[in-house]
Phi, psi and omega in degrees: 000326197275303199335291193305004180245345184279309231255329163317296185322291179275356162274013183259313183283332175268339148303352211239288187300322171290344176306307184279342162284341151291323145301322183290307175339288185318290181319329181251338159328305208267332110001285181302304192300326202280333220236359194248339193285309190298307190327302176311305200303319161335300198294290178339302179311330194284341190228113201316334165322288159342305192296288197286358168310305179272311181282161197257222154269136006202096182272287171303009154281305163324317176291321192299322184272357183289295184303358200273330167108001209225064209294139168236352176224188168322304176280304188278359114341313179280342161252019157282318175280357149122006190265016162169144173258175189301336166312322157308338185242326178270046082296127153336166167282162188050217184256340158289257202336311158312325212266304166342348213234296221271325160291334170267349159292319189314286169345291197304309214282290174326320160254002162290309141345284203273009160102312207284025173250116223294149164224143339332185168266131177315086212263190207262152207247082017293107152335074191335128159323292207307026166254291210282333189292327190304318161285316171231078183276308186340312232284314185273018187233314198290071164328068183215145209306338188279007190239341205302342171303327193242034174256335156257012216261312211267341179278306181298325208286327170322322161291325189203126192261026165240353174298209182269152176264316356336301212286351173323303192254309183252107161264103155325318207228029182264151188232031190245007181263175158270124176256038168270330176280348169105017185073026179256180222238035154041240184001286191284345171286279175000277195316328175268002191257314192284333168296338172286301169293354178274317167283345149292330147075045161237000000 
């Protein structure tokens, strides 16, 4: 009786283990599978090709003039000179912003795949500063008469939940700007400096 209760016992126990090595197994499979997929997909992300591979228009007309040598809007002047790919600006600051931007390709690729995917690509609504702020934070610091628009900018928004934005005055991927001016837009920049100056009530 003790043999047969001896013997219940270690087959009670070599069932206990393989149970935790096959968890354990799963747990670092999913460990390995959570940190190799986004990893890849990251790398992938890094080169503007990809991005315009799954998307239609017009990301691939954006992608095509950034590559043409010749900058005509915003976003390609900034990747001619090597200063950001589309990821760089369709992200957040840090590995959560990245990681955000890597869960709405996941989100894009999936519907694209799956037929359902709009054209254009919906873009995202309000464009946050803090995507353009990551590169050009200085920009809201240098106190001088030729800056005082983006030295206030962060004091109207505060005040008026319509004020402006980056994207009020720098459209990336707009081909209506001069590009002796950084590529804004005379016109439609005028119209946000006055509104700005009407509540402010100068």
């Amino acid at each position: 009786m003790v043999k047969k209760s001896g013997r219940v016992k270690r087959s009670s126990e070599i069932s206990n283990r393989k149970i935790q090595i096959i968890a354990g197994a799963i747990i670092a499979g999913l460990i390995l599978f959570g940190l190799i997929i986004p990893m890849t997909a990251m790398q992938f992300e890094n080169h503007n090709g990809f991005c315009a591979s799954c998307h239609t228009e017009g990301e691939q007309t954006f992608y095509n003039r950034s590559i043409a040598g010749a900058p005509v809007d915003l976003a390609s002047i900034h990747d001619i000179k090597g200063q950001a790919r589309c990821i760089d600006c369709h992200t957040g600051p840090g590995i959560i912003g990245r990681y955000g931007g890597l869960m709405a390709g996941a989100t894009d690729l999936i519907s694209y795949f799956s037929g359902h995917y709009p054209q254009p690509a919906a873009l995202e609504e309000p464009y946050p500063d803090i995507n353009c702020l990551k590169c050009h934070a200085k920009v809201t610091q240098k106190q001088d008469f030729n800056n005082h628009f983006h030295v206030f900018l962060p004091r109207w928004q505060a005040i008026d939940k319509d004020a402006a934005t980056c994207i009020s005055c720098h459209l990336s991927h707009d081909t209506n700007g001069d590009i002796k001016i950084s590529f804004l837009n005379e016109k439609t920049t005028v119209a946000v400096c006055q509104k700005c100056h009407s509540i402010a009530g100068g």
